[in-house]
CSV table of C-alpha atoms in Angstrom, one decimal:
chain,number,residue,atom,x,y,z
L,1,MET,CA,0.0,0.0,0.0
L,2,THR,CA,1.1,3.6,-0.4
L,3,VAL,CA,2.4,4.8,3.0
L,4,GLY,CA,1.1,8.3,4.0
L,5,THR,CA,2.1,9.5,7.5
L,6,PRO,CA,5.3,7.7,8.4
L,7,ILE,CA,5.4,5.4,11.5
L,8,GLU,CA,8.8,4.8,13.2
L,9,ARG,CA,9.8,2.5,16.1
L,10,ILE,CA,11.3,4.5,19.0
L,11,TRP,CA,11.5,1.8,21.7
L,12,PRO,CA,13.0,-0.6,22.6
L,13,ALA,CA,15.4,-0.3,19.7
L,14,PRO,CA,14.8,2.8,17.5
L,15,VAL,CA,14.4,2.0,13.8
L,16,THR,CA,15.4,4.9,11.5
L,17,GLY,CA,13.0,5.6,8.7
L,18,ALA,CA,9.4,4.8,8.0
L,19,LEU,CA,8.2,1.3,8.7
L,20,THR,CA,6.7,-0.7,5.8
L,21,ASP,CA,3.6,-2.8,6.1
L,22,PRO,CA,5.8,-6.0,6.2
L,23,GLN,CA,7.8,-4.5,9.1
L,24,LEU,CA,4.7,-3.5,11.0
L,25,THR,CA,3.2,-7.0,10.4
L,26,ALA,CA,6.4,-8.5,11.9
L,27,LEU,CA,6.3,-6.2,14.9
L,28,TYR,CA,2.7,-7.2,15.8
L,29,GLY,CA,2.8,-10.7,14.4
L,30,ARG,CA,1.0,-13.9,15.4
L,31,THR,CA,1.9,-15.9,18.4
L,32,ALA,CA,2.8,-19.6,18.6
L,33,GLY,CA,-0.2,-20.4,20.9
L,34,PRO,CA,-3.7,-19.1,21.6
L,35,HIS,CA,-3.8,-15.3,22.1
L,36,LEU,CA,-6.3,-12.6,22.7
L,37,ARG,CA,-5.4,-9.1,21.6
L,38,VAL,CA,-7.5,-6.0,22.4
L,39,ASN,CA,-7.2,-2.8,20.3
L,40,PHE,CA,-8.3,0.7,21.3
L,41,VAL,CA,-7.5,4.4,20.8
L,42,ALA,CA,-7.7,7.2,23.5
L,43,SER,CA,-6.7,10.8,24.0
L,44,ALA,CA,-3.6,11.6,26.1
L,45,ASP,CA,-5.9,12.2,29.1
L,46,GLY,CA,-7.7,8.9,28.6
L,47,ALA,CA,-10.9,9.9,26.8
L,48,VAL,CA,-12.4,7.5,24.2
L,49,THR,CA,-14.4,10.2,22.4
L,50,LEU,CA,-13.9,13.8,21.3
L,51,ASP,CA,-17.0,16.0,21.1
L,52,GLY,CA,-19.0,12.8,21.4
L,53,TYR,CA,-17.2,11.1,18.6
L,54,SER,CA,-14.2,8.9,18.5
L,55,ALA,CA,-13.3,9.8,14.9
L,56,GLY,CA,-11.4,12.9,16.1
L,57,LEU,CA,-9.0,10.6,18.0
L,58,SER,CA,-7.9,8.6,15.0
L,59,GLY,CA,-5.8,9.3,11.9
L,60,GLU,CA,-4.3,7.5,8.9
L,61,PRO,CA,-1.5,5.7,10.9
L,62,ASP,CA,-4.0,4.3,13.4
L,63,LYS,CA,-6.3,3.1,10.5
L,64,ARG,CA,-3.3,1.4,8.9
L,65,VAL,CA,-2.4,-0.6,12.0
L,66,PHE,CA,-6.1,-1.3,12.7
L,67,GLY,CA,-6.3,-3.0,9.3
L,68,LEU,CA,-3.1,-5.0,9.8
L,69,LEU,CA,-4.4,-6.3,13.1
L,70,ARG,CA,-7.5,-7.6,11.4
L,71,MET,CA,-5.3,-9.3,8.8
L,72,LEU,CA,-3.4,-11.1,11.5
L,73,CYS,CA,-6.3,-12.5,13.5
L,74,ASP,CA,-8.3,-15.7,13.1
L,75,GLY,CA,-11.4,-14.3,14.9
L,76,LEU,CA,-12.7,-10.7,15.3
L,77,VAL,CA,-14.5,-10.4,18.7
L,78,VAL,CA,-17.0,-7.6,19.3
L,79,ALA,CA,-19.9,-6.9,21.7
L,80,ALA,CA,-23.3,-6.9,20.2
L,81,GLY,CA,-23.9,-3.3,21.2
L,82,THR,CA,-20.9,-2.2,19.1
L,83,LEU,CA,-22.1,-4.3,16.2
L,84,ARG,CA,-25.6,-2.7,16.3
L,85,HIS,CA,-24.8,0.9,16.9
L,86,GLU,CA,-21.9,1.1,14.5
L,87,GLY,CA,-23.8,-0.7,11.7
L,88,TYR,CA,-21.1,-3.2,11.0
L,89,ARG,CA,-20.8,-4.4,7.4
L,90,ALA,CA,-19.3,-7.7,6.5
L,91,VAL,CA,-15.7,-8.1,7.7
L,92,ARG,CA,-13.6,-8.1,4.5
L,93,LEU,CA,-10.0,-7.4,3.6
L,94,SER,CA,-8.1,-6.0,0.7
L,95,PRO,CA,-6.8,-8.4,-2.0
L,96,GLU,CA,-3.3,-7.9,-0.8
L,97,ARG,CA,-4.1,-8.8,2.8
L,98,ARG,CA,-6.2,-11.8,1.7
L,99,ALA,CA,-3.1,-12.9,-0.4
L,100,TRP,CA,-0.9,-12.6,2.7
L,101,ARG,CA,-3.3,-14.8,4.7
L,102,ARG,CA,-3.3,-17.4,2.0
L,103,GLU,CA,0.5,-17.4,2.0
L,104,GLN,CA,0.5,-18.0,5.7
L,105,GLY,CA,-1.9,-20.9,5.4
L,106,LEU,CA,-4.8,-19.0,7.0
L,107,ALA,CA,-8.4,-18.7,6.0
L,108,GLU,CA,-8.9,-15.9,3.5
L,109,TYR,CA,-11.0,-13.8,6.0
L,110,PRO,CA,-11.2,-13.7,9.8
L,111,THR,CA,-14.4,-14.9,11.4
L,112,LEU,CA,-16.6,-12.3,13.1
L,113,VAL,CA,-17.5,-13.3,16.7
L,114,VAL,CA,-20.3,-11.4,18.4
L,115,VAL,CA,-20.8,-11.6,22.2
L,116,SER,CA,-24.5,-11.1,23.1
L,117,GLY,CA,-26.5,-11.8,26.2
L,118,SER,CA,-29.8,-10.5,24.8
L,119,LEU,CA,-29.5,-11.8,21.2
L,120,ASP,CA,-30.9,-8.4,20.0
L,121,LEU,CA,-29.4,-8.9,16.6
L,122,ASP,CA,-30.6,-8.3,13.1
L,123,PRO,CA,-29.9,-11.3,10.8
L,124,ALA,CA,-30.4,-8.9,7.8
L,125,GLN,CA,-27.5,-6.7,9.0
L,126,ALA,CA,-24.7,-7.0,6.4
L,127,ALA,CA,-22.3,-8.2,9.1
L,128,PHE,CA,-24.3,-11.4,9.0
L,129,ALA,CA,-26.1,-11.5,5.7
L,130,ASP,CA,-23.1,-10.6,3.6
L,131,ALA,CA,-20.4,-12.2,5.6
L,132,PRO,CA,-17.7,-14.1,3.6
L,133,VAL,CA,-17.3,-16.5,6.5
L,134,ARG,CA,-20.2,-17.6,8.7
L,135,PRO,CA,-20.1,-15.5,11.9
L,136,ILE,CA,-20.3,-16.9,15.4
L,137,VAL,CA,-22.5,-15.6,18.2
L,138,LEU,CA,-21.6,-16.3,21.8
L,139,THR,CA,-24.5,-16.2,24.1
L,140,HIS,CA,-26.0,-18.1,27.1
L,141,ALA,CA,-28.4,-20.9,27.7
L,142,ASP,CA,-31.5,-18.7,28.3
L,143,ALA,CA,-31.2,-16.4,25.4
L,144,VAL,CA,-33.9,-16.5,22.6
L,145,PRO,CA,-32.6,-15.8,19.1
L,146,PRO,CA,-34.6,-13.7,16.7
L,147,PRO,CA,-36.0,-15.5,13.7
L,148,GLY,CA,-33.4,-16.2,11.0
L,149,LEU,CA,-30.3,-15.7,13.1
L,150,ALA,CA,-29.4,-19.4,13.1
L,151,ASP,CA,-29.6,-19.2,9.3
L,152,VAL,CA,-26.8,-16.8,9.0
L,153,ALA,CA,-24.6,-17.5,12.1
L,154,ASP,CA,-23.6,-20.3,14.5
L,155,VAL,CA,-25.2,-19.5,17.9
L,156,ILE,CA,-23.0,-21.0,20.7
L,157,ARG,CA,-24.5,-21.1,24.2
L,158,CYS,CA,-21.8,-20.8,26.8
L,159,GLY,CA,-23.5,-19.4,29.9
L,160,THR,CA,-26.3,-19.9,32.3
L,161,ASP,CA,-29.3,-17.9,33.5
L,162,MET,CA,-29.0,-15.8,36.6
L,163,ALA,CA,-30.8,-16.7,39.9
L,164,ASP,CA,-33.1,-13.7,40.1
L,165,GLY,CA,-34.6,-14.3,36.7
L,166,THR,CA,-35.2,-10.6,36.1
L,167,GLY,CA,-34.1,-8.0,33.6
L,168,GLN,CA,-32.0,-8.5,30.5
L,169,ALA,CA,-28.4,-8.6,29.6
L,170,ASP,CA,-26.0,-6.7,27.4
L,171,GLY,CA,-23.2,-8.1,25.2
L,172,THR,CA,-21.2,-9.3,28.1
L,173,GLY,CA,-23.9,-10.8,30.3
L,174,ARG,CA,-24.2,-7.6,32.3
L,175,PRO,CA,-27.8,-6.9,33.4
L,176,GLY,CA,-28.9,-3.6,31.9
L,177,GLY,CA,-31.6,-3.9,29.3
L,178,ALA,CA,-31.9,-5.5,25.9
L,179,GLY,CA,-30.6,-3.4,23.1
L,180,GLN,CA,-28.4,-1.4,25.4
L,181,PRO,CA,-25.0,-0.9,23.8
L,182,ASP,CA,-21.9,-2.0,25.6
L,183,ASP,CA,-21.2,1.1,27.5
L,184,GLY,CA,-22.2,3.0,24.4
L,185,ALA,CA,-20.5,0.7,21.9
L,186,GLY,CA,-20.3,3.6,19.6
L,187,ARG,CA,-22.0,6.0,22.0
L,188,VAL,CA,-19.8,5.9,25.1
L,189,ASP,CA,-21.2,9.1,26.6
L,190,GLY,CA,-24.6,8.8,25.0
L,191,SER,CA,-24.0,11.6,22.5
L,192,GLY,CA,-23.5,9.8,19.3
L,193,PRO,CA,-21.9,7.0,17.3
L,194,THR,CA,-18.3,6.4,16.7
L,195,ASP,CA,-16.3,6.3,13.4
L,196,GLY,CA,-17.7,3.1,12.0
L,197,THR,CA,-14.7,0.9,12.4
L,198,GLY,CA,-16.3,-1.4,14.9
L,199,ARG,CA,-14.2,-0.3,17.8
L,200,ILE,CA,-14.7,2.3,20.5
L,201,GLY,CA,-12.3,5.2,19.9
L,202,GLY,CA,-12.1,3.5,16.5
L,203,ALA,CA,-9.5,3.7,13.9
L,204,GLY,CA,-11.6,5.1,11.1
L,205,GLN,CA,-12.2,2.8,8.1
L,206,SER,CA,-9.4,0.7,6.9
L,207,ASP,CA,-11.1,-2.4,5.3
L,208,GLY,CA,-14.6,-1.4,4.5
L,209,SER,CA,-16.2,-3.2,7.5
L,210,GLY,CA,-17.9,-0.1,9.0
L,211,PRO,CA,-19.9,2.5,7.0
L,212,THR,CA,-19.1,6.1,7.4
L,213,ASP,CA,-20.5,9.4,6.1
L,214,GLY,CA,-17.1,10.9,5.2
L,215,SER,CA,-16.4,12.4,8.5
L,216,GLY,CA,-15.6,9.0,10.1
L,217,ARG,CA,-19.1,8.8,11.8
L,218,THR,CA,-21.7,6.3,11.2
L,219,GLY,CA,-25.0,7.1,9.5
L,220,GLY,CA,-25.9,10.0,11.7
L,221,ALA,CA,-26.1,10.8,15.4
L,222,GLY,CA,-28.1,8.3,17.4
L,223,ARG,CA,-28.6,5.9,14.6
L,224,THR,CA,-26.8,3.3,12.6
L,225,SER,CA,-26.7,2.6,8.9
L,226,GLY,CA,-27.7,-0.8,7.8
L,227,ALA,CA,-28.6,-2.3,11.2
L,228,GLY,CA,-32.4,-1.8,10.7
L,229,ARG,CA,-32.8,0.4,13.7
L,230,THR,CA,-32.8,4.1,14.2
L,231,GLY,CA,-33.0,4.3,17.9
L,232,GLY,CA,-30.5,4.8,20.7
L,233,ALA,CA,-29.6,2.8,23.7
L,234,GLY,CA,-32.4,0.7,25.2
L,235,GLN,CA,-34.3,0.0,22.0
L,236,THR,CA,-34.9,-3.6,20.9
L,237,GLY,CA,-36.4,-5.3,17.8
L,238,GLY,CA,-38.6,-7.3,20.1
L,239,ALA,CA,-37.3,-10.7,19.0
L,240,GLY,CA,-34.1,-10.6,21.0
L,241,ARG,CA,-35.6,-10.6,24.5
L,242,ILE,CA,-34.5,-13.2,26.9
L,243,ARG,CA,-36.1,-15.1,29.8
L,244,GLY,CA,-34.1,-13.7,32.6
L,245,ALA,CA,-30.7,-11.9,32.7
L,246,GLY,CA,-28.2,-14.6,31.7
L,247,ARG,CA,-24.5,-14.3,31.7
L,248,VAL,CA,-22.2,-15.3,28.8
L,249,ASP,CA,-19.3,-17.4,30.1
L,250,LEU,CA,-16.3,-15.9,28.3
L,251,VAL,CA,-13.9,-18.5,29.5
L,252,ALA,CA,-16.0,-21.3,28.0
L,253,GLY,CA,-16.7,-19.2,24.9
L,254,LEU,CA,-13.0,-18.5,24.1
L,255,ALA,CA,-12.2,-22.2,24.7
L,256,GLU,CA,-14.9,-23.2,22.2
L,257,LEU,CA,-13.5,-20.6,19.6
L,258,ARG,CA,-10.1,-22.1,20.0
L,259,ARG,CA,-11.5,-25.6,19.7
L,260,ARG,CA,-12.8,-24.4,16.3
L,261,GLY,CA,-9.3,-23.3,15.2
L,262,LEU,CA,-9.7,-19.6,16.1
L,263,GLY,CA,-6.5,-19.3,18.2
L,264,GLN,CA,-5.6,-15.7,17.4
L,265,LEU,CA,-8.4,-13.4,18.5
L,266,LEU,CA,-8.7,-9.6,18.2
L,267,CYS,CA,-11.2,-7.8,20.4
L,268,GLU,CA,-12.5,-4.4,19.2
L,269,GLY,CA,-14.7,-3.6,22.2
L,270,GLY,CA,-16.7,-2.2,23.7
L,271,PRO,CA,-15.5,-1.1,27.1
L,272,HIS,CA,-17.7,-3.5,29.1
L,273,LEU,CA,-16.5,-6.5,27.1
L,274,PHE,CA,-12.9,-5.4,27.6
L,275,GLY,CA,-13.6,-5.1,31.3
L,276,ALA,CA,-15.2,-8.5,31.5
L,277,LEU,CA,-12.3,-10.1,29.6
L,278,THR,CA,-9.8,-8.4,32.0
L,279,ALA,CA,-11.7,-9.6,35.1
L,280,ALA,CA,-11.6,-13.1,33.7
L,281,ASP,CA,-7.8,-12.8,33.1
L,282,LEU,CA,-8.3,-13.5,29.4
L,283,VAL,CA,-6.4,-10.5,27.9
L,284,ASP,CA,-3.0,-11.4,26.6
L,285,GLU,CA,-2.3,-8.1,24.8
L,286,LEU,CA,-3.4,-4.5,24.5
L,287,CYS,CA,-2.7,-2.3,21.5
L,288,LEU,CA,-3.4,1.3,22.5
L,289,THR,CA,-3.1,4.3,20.2
L,290,VAL,CA,-2.7,7.6,22.1
L,291,ALA,CA,-3.8,10.7,20.3
L,292,PRO,CA,-1.8,13.9,21.1
L,293,LEU,CA,-4.6,16.0,22.6
L,294,LEU,CA,-6.5,16.6,25.8
L,295,ALA,CA,-10.2,15.9,25.5
L,296,GLY,CA,-11.1,17.2,29.0
L,297,ALA,CA,-13.6,15.8,31.4
L,298,GLY,CA,-16.7,13.9,30.3
L,299,PRO,CA,-15.9,10.9,28.0
L,300,GLY,CA,-15.5,7.5,29.4
L,301,ARG,CA,-12.5,5.1,29.5
L,302,ILE,CA,-11.7,2.2,27.2
L,303,THR,CA,-12.7,-0.2,29.9
L,304,ALA,CA,-15.8,-0.4,32.1
L,305,GLY,CA,-17.7,-2.7,34.4
L,306,ASP,CA,-17.0,-4.2,37.8
L,307,ALA,CA,-13.7,-3.6,39.5
L,308,SER,CA,-11.1,-6.4,39.0
L,309,VAL,CA,-7.6,-7.3,40.2
L,310,PRO,CA,-4.9,-5.2,38.6
L,311,ARG,CA,-2.9,-7.2,36.1
L,312,HIS,CA,0.7,-6.5,35.0
L,313,LEU,CA,1.1,-6.2,31.3
L,314,PRO,CA,4.7,-5.4,30.1
L,315,LEU,CA,5.3,-2.8,27.4
L,316,ARG,CA,6.7,-4.4,24.3
L,317,HIS,CA,7.1,-1.6,21.8
L,318,VAL,CA,6.4,2.1,21.2
L,319,LEU,CA,5.8,3.4,17.7
L,320,ALA,CA,5.5,7.1,16.8
L,321,ALA,CA,3.7,8.5,13.8
L,322,GLY,CA,4.6,11.7,12.0
L,323,ASP,CA,1.3,13.3,13.3
L,324,GLY,CA,2.4,12.9,16.9
L,325,VAL,CA,0.4,9.7,17.6
L,326,LEU,CA,1.9,7.0,19.8
L,327,MET,CA,1.1,3.3,19.3
L,328,LEU,CA,1.8,1.2,22.4
L,329,ARG,CA,1.8,-2.5,22.5
L,330,TYR,CA,1.6,-4.3,25.9
L,331,ALA,CA,1.7,-8.1,26.1
L,332,ARG,CA,2.1,-11.0,28.5
L,333,ASP,CA,5.4,-12.8,28.7
L,334,PRO,CA,5.1,-15.8,26.3
L,335,ALA,CA,6.6,-18.0,29.1
L,336,GLU,CA,3.9,-16.9,31.5
L,337,THR,CA,1.3,-19.5,32.5
L,338,PRO,CA,-1.5,-19.4,29.9
L,339,PRO,CA,-4.7,-17.6,31.0
L,340,ALA,CA,-8.0,-19.3,31.6
L,341,GLY,CA,-9.7,-20.2,28.3
L,342,SER,CA,-6.4,-20.6,26.4
L,343,ALA,CA,-6.7,-24.4,26.0
L,344,PRO,CA,-9.3,-26.0,23.7
L,345,ALA,CA,-12.3,-27.4,25.5
L,346,ALA,CA,-12.0,-31.2,26.2
């Protein structure tokens, strides 16, 4: 591809000159064993939106790495709220990136994996209906799928209902109302959608999987394009309601994905899914783009949910783009004991 804004490595060993796509691919790479990578962008003071939108935090270098990370993964994991409110299209890659995957012996496209407690999903959404690879939906035992979902996706039940039997759940099994986005999942502070990349604080549009209106925003404030809904948080299509607030078992879900051959996973949010994965000690790596600006008070963080035990994650590299953006990669030591869910289910 034609490289625009240059990206250089400044730590641990500086590399003089702009990094090429093959060099970036080698820096991020794939691991020998099962691996869960999370990818986000934030301002220097920790915000995930700017004026209600994440598009202002992202630029061409971030979009470039965002696309490469998708090329490297076997499965692309996203919360249902993010999928709905950002109007995901089918996850596709450029011909060059598909060719790279074939050369590596990988499937031509990564598999979309949607985490949903409510199953408030639209089978006609292009992410399902136009997918080059049949998507997977991780849910729990008590969830009722909408008509037609099983025709376009594999629905895997890996959780149980909750004792009180009341309410509904979001994309991580967190009670809070059917149709409620994952801490915004494109509307973190309730003010509007993100940039259509499928990730909070998203990276713009690198591979055509998220529609935009030219500004990096999805089809208008408070609505998505292509998801069949125009409402905000809390709306449902009626068919996705569940009999009680169940919880998706992420440990069992990731083990099943790996049993199916999806060993290298990339999570694009939202914040509550990230928080739940962290609490379950499932996160092996965080790729964080830091935009050189102060957003001020108001916007939320890249993670949300219940408090969990702090977990050490060593810094592996620091990249700097010509526009002042930093790209940080944190990852577990490969020799560290594998986290829960890293081994295939028996």
